[in-house]
Short mmCIF file of C-alpha atoms (C1' of nucleotides) in Angstrom, two decimals:
data_model
loop_
_atom_site.label_atom_id
_atom_site.label_comp_id
_atom_site.label_asym_id
_atom_site.label_seq_id
_atom_site.Cartn_x
_atom_site.Cartn_y
_atom_site.Cartn_z
CA UNK A 1 -8.69 63.32 -28.56
CA UNK A 2 -8.24 59.50 -27.69
CA UNK A 3 -11.41 57.64 -27.39
CA UNK A 4 -9.60 54.43 -27.11
CA UNK A 5 -11.29 53.50 -23.70
CA UNK A 6 -14.96 53.79 -25.31
CA UNK A 7 -14.11 52.44 -28.64
CA UNK A 8 -11.33 49.63 -28.57
CA UNK A 9 -10.81 50.08 -32.46
CA UNK A 10 -11.20 47.09 -34.54
CA UNK A 11 -8.17 44.91 -35.57
CA UNK A 12 -7.43 46.55 -38.75
CA UNK A 13 -3.74 47.09 -39.80
CA UNK A 14 -4.07 49.29 -42.64
CA UNK A 15 -6.84 51.65 -40.88
CA UNK A 16 -4.68 52.01 -37.74
CA UNK A 17 -1.68 52.76 -39.90
CA UNK A 18 -3.56 55.73 -41.67
CA UNK A 19 -4.88 56.58 -38.30
CA UNK A 20 -1.29 56.85 -36.76
CA UNK A 21 -0.37 58.95 -39.90
CA UNK A 22 -3.15 61.14 -39.30
CA UNK A 23 -2.37 61.90 -35.79
CA UNK A 24 1.20 62.22 -36.46
CA UNK A 25 0.41 64.72 -39.22
CA UNK A 26 -1.55 66.82 -36.88
CA UNK A 27 1.07 66.61 -34.13
CA UNK A 28 4.01 67.55 -36.43
CA UNK A 29 1.98 70.57 -37.81
CA UNK A 30 1.53 71.96 -34.32
CA UNK A 31 5.02 71.01 -32.83
CA UNK A 32 8.52 70.56 -33.82
CA UNK A 33 9.87 67.00 -34.48
CA UNK A 34 11.75 66.66 -31.20
CA UNK A 35 8.53 67.88 -29.20
CA UNK A 36 6.24 65.28 -30.67
CA UNK A 37 6.63 62.17 -28.73
CA UNK A 38 5.76 58.65 -29.80
CA UNK A 39 3.90 58.34 -26.60
CA UNK A 40 1.57 61.33 -27.50
CA UNK A 41 0.81 60.07 -30.84
CA UNK A 42 0.04 56.72 -29.50
CA UNK A 43 -2.32 58.32 -26.83
CA UNK A 44 -4.10 60.20 -29.80
CA UNK A 45 -4.75 57.14 -31.67
CA UNK A 46 -5.33 54.89 -28.69
CA UNK A 47 -2.48 52.49 -29.23
CA UNK A 48 0.71 51.51 -27.60
CA UNK A 49 3.53 53.43 -28.65
CA UNK A 50 5.61 50.40 -29.41
CA UNK A 51 3.21 49.61 -32.31
CA UNK A 52 4.38 52.98 -34.08
CA UNK A 53 7.72 51.93 -34.28
CA UNK A 54 6.70 48.36 -35.44
CA UNK A 55 4.86 50.00 -38.24
CA UNK A 56 7.29 52.51 -39.35
CA UNK A 57 10.56 51.34 -38.06
CA UNK A 58 11.51 54.46 -36.36
CA UNK A 59 10.44 58.07 -35.40
CA UNK A 60 12.49 59.40 -38.24
CA UNK A 61 10.90 57.31 -40.84
CA UNK A 62 7.33 57.87 -39.68
CA UNK A 63 8.28 61.61 -40.15
CA UNK A 64 9.29 60.81 -43.62
CA UNK A 65 6.14 58.81 -44.24
CA UNK A 66 4.02 61.92 -43.04
CA UNK A 67 5.84 64.20 -45.17
CA UNK A 68 5.35 61.69 -48.26
CA UNK A 69 1.75 61.26 -47.50
CA UNK A 70 0.46 64.66 -47.41
CA UNK A 71 1.99 66.84 -50.11
CA UNK A 72 1.80 70.49 -50.63
CA UNK A 73 -0.26 70.69 -53.60
CA UNK A 74 -3.38 71.96 -51.67
CA UNK A 75 -1.79 75.39 -52.38
CA UNK A 76 -2.08 75.31 -55.91
CA UNK A 77 -5.53 73.69 -56.76
CA UNK A 78 -7.55 76.89 -56.38
CA UNK A 79 -8.05 79.49 -58.79
CA UNK A 80 -4.80 81.60 -59.64
CA UNK A 81 -6.50 84.98 -59.61
CA UNK A 82 -7.75 84.55 -55.93
CA UNK A 83 -4.63 82.83 -54.48
CA UNK A 84 -3.78 85.99 -52.57
CA UNK A 85 -7.39 86.54 -51.16
CA UNK A 86 -7.35 82.73 -50.14
CA UNK A 87 -4.03 82.60 -48.38
CA UNK A 88 -4.28 85.91 -46.55
CA UNK A 89 -7.57 84.58 -45.33
CA UNK A 90 -6.02 81.32 -44.06
CA UNK A 91 -2.99 83.31 -42.62
CA UNK A 92 -5.26 85.85 -40.62
CA UNK A 93 -8.22 83.51 -39.58
CA UNK A 94 -6.12 80.39 -39.26
CA UNK A 95 -5.68 77.89 -37.81
CA UNK A 96 -9.29 76.90 -38.18
CA UNK A 97 -9.13 75.45 -41.29
CA UNK A 98 -5.40 75.08 -41.60
CA UNK A 99 -5.64 72.19 -43.96
CA UNK A 100 -4.18 74.17 -46.95
CA UNK A 101 -1.11 75.18 -44.77
CA UNK A 102 -0.78 71.98 -43.00
CA UNK A 103 2.17 70.87 -45.15
CA UNK A 104 3.94 74.21 -44.79
CA UNK A 105 3.50 74.30 -40.95
CA UNK A 106 4.84 70.89 -40.86
CA UNK A 107 8.18 72.24 -42.65
CA UNK A 108 8.24 75.25 -40.76
CA UNK A 109 8.04 73.57 -37.35
CA UNK A 110 10.56 71.10 -37.79
CA UNK A 111 12.89 72.93 -39.96
CA UNK A 112 15.96 73.40 -37.87
CA UNK A 113 15.69 70.02 -35.80
CA UNK A 114 18.96 68.53 -36.94
CA UNK A 115 17.58 64.87 -37.10
CA UNK A 116 14.75 66.06 -39.31
CA UNK A 117 16.65 68.55 -41.19
CA UNK A 118 17.67 66.52 -44.26
CA UNK A 119 14.21 64.99 -44.50
CA UNK A 120 12.68 68.21 -44.46
CA UNK A 121 14.90 69.96 -47.05
CA UNK A 122 14.30 67.17 -49.42
CA UNK A 123 10.54 67.01 -49.11
CA UNK A 124 10.56 70.92 -49.23
CA UNK A 125 12.39 70.80 -52.51
CA UNK A 126 10.88 68.07 -54.18
CA UNK A 127 7.37 68.26 -52.83
CA UNK A 128 6.97 71.84 -52.66
CA UNK A 129 9.50 74.37 -54.13
CA UNK A 130 9.84 72.59 -57.55
CA UNK A 131 6.30 72.06 -58.11
CA UNK A 132 5.12 75.65 -56.92
CA UNK A 133 7.76 77.22 -58.90
CA UNK A 134 6.61 75.61 -61.94
CA UNK A 135 2.87 76.50 -61.20
CA UNK A 136 3.91 80.08 -60.61
CA UNK A 137 6.01 80.36 -64.00
CA UNK A 138 7.05 83.60 -65.37
CA UNK A 139 10.11 85.61 -64.47
CA UNK A 140 12.19 84.90 -61.39
CA UNK A 141 9.68 82.13 -60.30
CA UNK A 142 12.14 80.45 -58.02
CA UNK A 143 12.54 83.67 -56.11
CA UNK A 144 9.12 84.26 -55.81
CA UNK A 145 8.39 81.00 -54.74
CA UNK A 146 10.65 81.31 -52.02
CA UNK A 147 9.31 84.83 -51.08
CA UNK A 148 5.79 83.78 -50.93
CA UNK A 149 6.48 80.51 -48.87
CA UNK A 150 8.52 82.71 -46.60
CA UNK A 151 5.62 85.06 -45.91
CA UNK A 152 3.22 82.38 -45.45
CA UNK A 153 5.53 80.84 -42.87
CA UNK A 154 6.59 84.10 -41.22
CA UNK A 155 3.14 85.19 -40.66
CA UNK A 156 2.17 81.94 -39.23
CA UNK A 157 4.98 82.29 -36.84
CA UNK A 158 4.08 85.50 -35.80
CA UNK A 159 0.80 84.50 -34.89
CA UNK A 160 2.27 82.15 -32.40
CA UNK A 161 4.77 84.80 -31.35
CA UNK A 162 2.28 87.70 -30.42
CA UNK A 163 -0.19 85.45 -28.91
CA UNK A 164 -1.23 87.96 -26.39
CA UNK A 165 -1.73 90.65 -29.05
CA UNK A 166 -4.93 89.86 -30.33
CA UNK A 167 -6.35 91.90 -33.23
CA UNK A 168 -9.66 93.28 -33.47
CA UNK A 169 -12.03 92.09 -36.17
CA UNK A 170 -11.37 95.32 -38.15
CA UNK A 171 -7.79 94.87 -37.78
CA UNK A 172 -7.72 91.30 -38.96
CA UNK A 173 -9.73 92.66 -42.18
CA UNK A 174 -7.06 95.22 -42.51
CA UNK A 175 -4.24 92.90 -42.12
CA UNK A 176 -5.90 90.79 -44.72
CA UNK A 177 -6.37 93.56 -47.12
CA UNK A 178 -2.60 94.21 -46.73
CA UNK A 179 -1.50 90.81 -47.49
CA UNK A 180 -3.85 89.64 -50.29
CA UNK A 181 -2.63 92.02 -52.80
CA UNK A 182 0.93 91.67 -51.75
CA UNK A 183 0.73 87.95 -52.22
CA UNK A 184 -1.28 88.10 -55.39
CA UNK A 185 1.25 90.45 -56.92
CA UNK A 186 3.89 87.87 -56.13
CA UNK A 187 2.00 85.28 -58.05
CA UNK A 188 1.26 87.42 -60.72
CA UNK A 189 4.73 88.32 -61.22
CA UNK B 1 34.90 77.19 -30.40
CA UNK B 2 35.96 76.22 -26.81
CA UNK B 3 39.69 77.06 -26.30
CA UNK B 4 39.36 76.30 -22.59
CA UNK B 5 42.18 73.70 -22.83
CA UNK B 6 44.76 76.28 -23.97
CA UNK B 7 43.41 79.17 -22.03
CA UNK B 8 41.99 78.19 -18.76
CA UNK B 9 39.94 81.26 -18.27
CA UNK B 10 40.89 83.85 -15.36
CA UNK B 11 38.74 83.42 -12.21
CA UNK B 12 36.22 86.15 -12.96
CA UNK B 13 32.67 85.59 -12.01
CA UNK B 14 31.17 88.59 -14.10
CA UNK B 15 33.04 87.75 -17.15
CA UNK B 16 32.44 84.12 -17.16
CA UNK B 17 28.55 85.10 -16.41
CA UNK B 18 28.61 87.28 -19.81
CA UNK B 19 30.39 84.72 -21.62
CA UNK B 20 27.97 82.13 -20.86
CA UNK B 21 25.37 84.54 -21.77
CA UNK B 22 26.96 85.29 -25.10
CA UNK B 23 27.45 81.80 -25.81
CA UNK B 24 23.79 80.98 -24.93
CA UNK B 25 22.50 83.68 -27.06
CA UNK B 26 24.40 82.40 -30.03
CA UNK B 27 23.20 78.91 -29.53
CA UNK B 28 19.65 79.96 -29.03
CA UNK B 29 19.85 82.10 -32.22
CA UNK B 30 20.69 78.92 -34.26
CA UNK B 31 18.54 76.22 -32.45
CA UNK B 32 15.40 75.99 -30.51
CA UNK B 33 15.10 76.14 -27.02
CA UNK B 34 15.02 72.43 -26.38
CA UNK B 35 17.73 71.56 -28.74
CA UNK B 36 20.07 73.76 -27.09
CA UNK B 37 21.73 71.85 -24.11
CA UNK B 38 23.41 72.90 -21.09
CA UNK B 39 26.22 71.00 -21.89
CA UNK B 40 26.60 72.36 -25.24
CA UNK B 41 26.84 75.64 -23.84
CA UNK B 42 29.17 74.85 -21.15
CA UNK B 43 31.43 73.33 -23.96
CA UNK B 44 31.35 76.37 -25.76
CA UNK B 45 32.47 78.50 -22.85
CA UNK B 46 34.83 75.96 -21.43
CA UNK B 47 33.14 75.32 -18.19
CA UNK B 48 31.37 72.82 -16.24
CA UNK B 49 27.48 72.64 -17.06
CA UNK B 50 26.86 72.84 -13.39
CA UNK B 51 27.98 76.28 -13.12
CA UNK B 52 25.35 77.44 -15.58
CA UNK B 53 22.52 76.25 -13.47
CA UNK B 54 24.48 77.62 -10.56
CA UNK B 55 24.61 81.11 -12.00
CA UNK B 56 21.24 81.26 -13.70
CA UNK B 57 19.09 78.87 -11.49
CA UNK B 58 17.80 76.89 -14.52
CA UNK B 59 17.74 76.51 -18.30
CA UNK B 60 14.57 78.71 -18.35
CA UNK B 61 15.82 81.56 -16.28
CA UNK B 62 19.14 81.48 -18.42
CA UNK B 63 16.69 81.78 -21.52
CA UNK B 64 14.94 84.67 -20.11
CA UNK B 65 18.36 86.42 -19.15
CA UNK B 66 19.51 86.08 -22.81
CA UNK B 67 16.33 87.62 -24.05
CA UNK B 68 16.39 90.52 -21.42
CA UNK B 69 20.11 91.09 -22.18
CA UNK B 70 19.96 91.59 -26.19
CA UNK B 71 17.03 93.46 -27.27
CA UNK B 72 15.83 94.04 -30.63
CA UNK B 73 16.61 97.62 -30.94
CA UNK B 74 19.24 96.95 -33.55
CA UNK B 75 16.53 96.95 -36.25
CA UNK B 76 15.62 100.41 -35.45
CA UNK B 77 18.68 102.55 -35.09
CA UNK B 78 19.55 102.67 -38.67
CA UNK B 79 18.07 105.53 -41.41
CA UNK B 80 14.30 104.92 -41.94
CA UNK B 81 14.86 105.46 -45.55
CA UNK B 82 17.16 102.46 -45.94
CA UNK B 83 15.37 100.09 -43.73
CA UNK B 84 14.15 97.89 -46.62
CA UNK B 85 17.63 97.80 -48.26
CA UNK B 86 19.43 96.93 -45.14
CA UNK B 87 17.15 94.19 -44.15
CA UNK B 88 16.92 92.60 -47.60
CA UNK B 89 20.61 92.51 -47.62
CA UNK B 90 20.74 90.90 -44.29
CA UNK B 91 18.06 88.25 -45.14
CA UNK B 92 19.87 87.32 -48.51
CA UNK B 93 23.35 87.42 -47.70
CA UNK B 94 22.95 86.33 -44.00
CA UNK B 95 23.58 84.92 -41.66
CA UNK B 96 27.08 86.41 -42.11
CA UNK B 97 26.48 89.49 -39.99
CA UNK B 98 23.21 88.30 -38.25
CA UNK B 99 23.68 90.73 -35.48
CA UNK B 100 20.85 92.81 -36.63
CA UNK B 101 18.40 89.78 -36.73
CA UNK B 102 19.89 87.90 -33.94
CA UNK B 103 17.15 88.71 -31.70
CA UNK B 104 14.54 87.88 -34.35
CA UNK B 105 16.01 84.52 -34.87
CA UNK B 106 15.90 83.31 -31.12
CA UNK B 107 12.22 84.30 -31.12
CA UNK B 108 11.76 82.38 -34.30
CA UNK B 109 13.68 79.32 -33.37
CA UNK B 110 12.05 78.95 -29.90
CA UNK B 111 8.31 80.04 -30.66
CA UNK B 112 6.48 76.99 -30.21
CA UNK B 113 8.67 75.33 -27.39
CA UNK B 114 6.18 75.08 -24.64
CA UNK B 115 8.44 75.56 -21.95
CA UNK B 116 9.85 78.84 -23.68
CA UNK B 117 6.37 80.11 -25.30
CA UNK B 118 5.30 82.34 -22.46
CA UNK B 119 8.95 83.90 -22.05
CA UNK B 120 9.09 84.33 -25.77
CA UNK B 121 5.88 86.00 -26.14
CA UNK B 122 6.24 88.38 -23.30
CA UNK B 123 9.67 89.15 -24.71
CA UNK B 124 8.34 89.59 -28.13
CA UNK B 125 5.55 92.02 -27.23
CA UNK B 126 7.52 94.00 -24.86
CA UNK B 127 10.88 94.13 -26.49
CA UNK B 128 9.82 94.00 -29.97
CA UNK B 129 6.45 94.56 -31.24
CA UNK B 130 5.54 97.43 -29.05
CA UNK B 131 8.67 99.49 -29.61
CA UNK B 132 8.64 98.66 -33.33
CA UNK B 133 5.12 99.46 -33.69
CA UNK B 134 5.98 102.88 -32.03
CA UNK B 135 8.83 103.50 -34.30
CA UNK B 136 6.81 102.51 -37.47
CA UNK B 137 4.01 104.89 -36.36
CA UNK B 138 1.42 105.78 -39.21
CA UNK B 139 -1.74 104.13 -39.95
CA UNK B 140 -2.12 100.49 -39.03
CA UNK B 141 1.42 100.54 -37.51
CA UNK B 142 0.60 97.23 -35.33
CA UNK B 143 -0.33 95.39 -38.59
CA UNK B 144 2.44 96.52 -40.53
CA UNK B 145 5.05 95.53 -37.74
CA UNK B 146 3.46 92.05 -37.69
CA UNK B 147 3.72 91.83 -41.28
CA UNK B 148 7.26 92.99 -41.48
CA UNK B 149 8.42 90.79 -38.60
CA UNK B 150 6.83 87.92 -40.28
CA UNK B 151 8.36 88.46 -43.42
CA UNK B 152 11.78 88.68 -41.99
CA UNK B 153 11.22 85.58 -40.01
CA UNK B 154 9.66 83.70 -42.85
CA UNK B 155 12.63 84.49 -45.27
CA UNK B 156 15.11 83.49 -42.42
CA UNK B 157 13.16 80.06 -42.22
CA UNK B 158 13.11 79.67 -45.94
CA UNK B 159 17.03 79.98 -45.99
CA UNK B 160 17.15 76.85 -43.89
CA UNK B 161 14.48 75.18 -45.54
CA UNK B 162 15.71 75.20 -48.89
CA UNK B 163 19.31 74.55 -48.16
CA UNK B 164 19.99 72.70 -51.25
CA UNK B 165 18.53 75.20 -53.71
CA UNK B 166 21.34 77.60 -53.57
CA UNK B 167 20.71 80.95 -55.73
CA UNK B 168 23.13 82.32 -58.05
CA UNK B 169 24.81 85.62 -57.24
CA UNK B 170 22.49 87.66 -59.79
CA UNK B 171 19.53 85.62 -58.25
CA UNK B 172 20.27 87.00 -55.02
CA UNK B 173 20.47 90.56 -56.26
CA UNK B 174 17.03 89.94 -57.91
CA UNK B 175 15.53 88.59 -54.70
CA UNK B 176 17.20 91.56 -52.75
CA UNK B 177 15.56 93.92 -55.46
CA UNK B 178 12.28 92.21 -54.76
CA UNK B 179 12.44 92.26 -50.95
CA UNK B 180 13.87 95.69 -50.37
CA UNK B 181 10.94 97.91 -52.01
CA UNK B 182 8.44 95.52 -50.38
CA UNK B 183 9.78 96.17 -46.92
CA UNK B 184 10.26 99.73 -47.40
CA UNK B 185 6.85 100.15 -48.41
CA UNK B 186 5.64 98.60 -45.35
CA UNK B 187 7.83 100.83 -43.19
CA UNK B 188 6.57 104.24 -45.09
CA UNK B 189 3.10 102.93 -44.84
"C1'" DG C 1 51.96 82.34 5.83
"C1'" DG C 2 47.94 80.03 7.11
"C1'" DG C 3 42.50 81.12 7.07
"C1'" DG C 4 38.33 82.11 4.45
"C1'" DG C 5 35.31 82.69 0.79
"C1'" DT C 6 34.63 82.73 -3.65
"C1'" DG C 7 35.03 80.36 -8.66
"C1'" DG C 8 34.92 76.14 -10.24
"C1'" DT C 9 34.66 70.91 -10.79
"C1'" DC C 10 32.79 66.16 -10.04
"C1'" DA C 11 29.78 62.36 -9.63
"C1'" DA C 12 25.32 61.25 -9.33
"C1'" DC C 13 20.47 61.35 -9.22
"C1'" DG C 14 15.77 61.35 -11.48
"C1'" DC C 15 13.21 61.93 -15.26
"C1'" DC C 16 11.76 61.29 -19.94
"C1'" DT C 17 12.81 59.54 -24.74
"C1'" DG C 18 12.92 56.10 -28.69
"C1'" DT C 19 13.17 51.39 -29.25
"C1'" DT C 20 13.30 46.22 -28.62
"C1'" DG C 21 11.93 41.47 -27.51
"C1'" DA C 22 8.52 38.33 -25.43
"C1'" DC C 23 4.21 37.90 -24.49
"C1'" DT C 24 -1.01 38.10 -25.14
"C1'" DT C 25 -5.10 37.99 -27.82
"C1'" DA C 26 -8.56 38.68 -31.28
"C1'" DG C 27 -10.51 36.68 -35.80
"C1'" DA C 28 -10.59 34.48 -39.75
"C1'" DT C 29 -9.92 29.71 -41.60
"C1'" DG C 30 -10.15 24.56 -41.88
"C1'" DC D 1 -14.95 23.92 -32.20
"C1'" DA D 2 -9.70 23.89 -32.73
"C1'" DT D 3 -5.78 26.40 -34.55
"C1'" DC D 4 -2.69 29.52 -36.27
"C1'" DT D 5 -1.52 33.87 -38.00
"C1'" DA D 6 -1.66 38.81 -37.58
"C1'" DA D 7 -2.75 42.71 -34.19
"C1'" DG D 8 -1.65 44.79 -30.36
"C1'" DT D 9 0.31 44.99 -25.42
"C1'" DC D 10 3.74 45.04 -21.88
"C1'" DA D 11 7.84 45.77 -19.14
"C1'" DA D 12 12.30 46.76 -19.72
"C1'" DC D 13 16.54 48.93 -21.39
"C1'" DA D 14 19.80 52.28 -22.98
"C1'" DG D 15 20.96 57.08 -23.66
"C1'" DG D 16 20.39 61.80 -23.03
"C1'" DC D 17 18.55 65.61 -20.29
"C1'" DG D 18 18.72 69.43 -16.25
"C1'" DT D 19 19.75 69.70 -11.71
"C1'" DT D 20 21.85 69.10 -7.27
"C1'" DG D 21 25.11 68.65 -3.15
"C1'" DA D 22 29.70 67.56 -1.89
"C1'" DC D 23 33.88 68.62 -3.20
"C1'" DC D 24 38.76 70.98 -4.65
"C1'" DA D 25 41.67 75.24 -5.69
"C1'" DC D 26 42.77 79.68 -6.15
"C1'" DC D 27 43.42 84.28 -4.33
"C1'" DC D 28 43.03 88.03 -1.34
"C1'" DC D 29 43.52 89.49 3.66
"C1'" DC D 30 45.29 89.72 8.19
#
DNA sequence: GGGGGTGGTCAACGCCTGTTGACTTAGATG
DNA sequence: CATCTAAGTCAACAGGCGTTGACCACCCCC
């Protein structure tokens, strides 16, 4: 992270803007709103912290921009029939390829951060719950959407929480085998 | 909260100590480690912030004391056969009587707060995962414990997250009816 | 009734955070 | 080559945080 010293970054406003957005997204997916510092993001990009405030106005608006930028549609573009399998795999073997869950992780980490709460709620409803509910369809779609989202986030939390209790490879497979049909059943209704 | 002005609290070290512990537990169950301020807790109890540092040494040690004080055994003292029902009820209609889930909520909120991470992990493993796994018993108990804990926390997060999307009373019942057998099946194995 | 020790307060420190305005510099344009 | 705008830096501020040492005040005991 931060190759600023070796590569001084060409003077390109649009590129640095998206670089900031990218770095911020990664940070916000790993830590909560308050924990992510402007100076951290700036260091990742190789830029002065002041520039971020300059481009985005404030930390709050930067956060909003991150949420607007990446939406939660990644969950829904795979095959319906393999949803449970895919998600279970991401959950158990993540966060190696957390791209699918990144958006959900950002919500998760910063839910309950007073300054970010309203932004998160709005983004969660408009950017995730509503489209996901529609994608699900069928009976009690809103409820199933909430339960699925809850499980995805909850297992992700549990991963952080039980850091020391590593599972053996076969246990991972068993956990996956437990989660996949559970999630698939919720998708199918 | 904070009736300090009207009732100046008798001079009793032990009582104020537990009062601080109680107030801190409530705060930590609602907000993350960093968000909870010594001054907030002090205001709740009606006491000077300095006193807390004096009694517990530091914020970190206070947090540890809170986790040591209340353990997660509330989940396991009811009837096994009604576990799913009870938890589903708490999840859907909470946080009115969050006493059962309080301990899990503290973990949830402060998981991923660097300064609290190690404390949380240790407490989670020793105070929850291990006894709960033992209580569960049967095949793949560690995995089932993780999944159950994950679901409980995840649904709790989802409640905060989709603050605007309130469910109708009958939807609440349907969600409960969806969750209860799911959890019960995980308990039964 | 005057010590002494404990329960509690007060003011202040050092640190870290987001933000701002003035400044410097690169890079295209004439 | 000179110039002028946009890209980026720098130093500093105000506010909040946890923590500390010096300071009152109550209450028990002799």
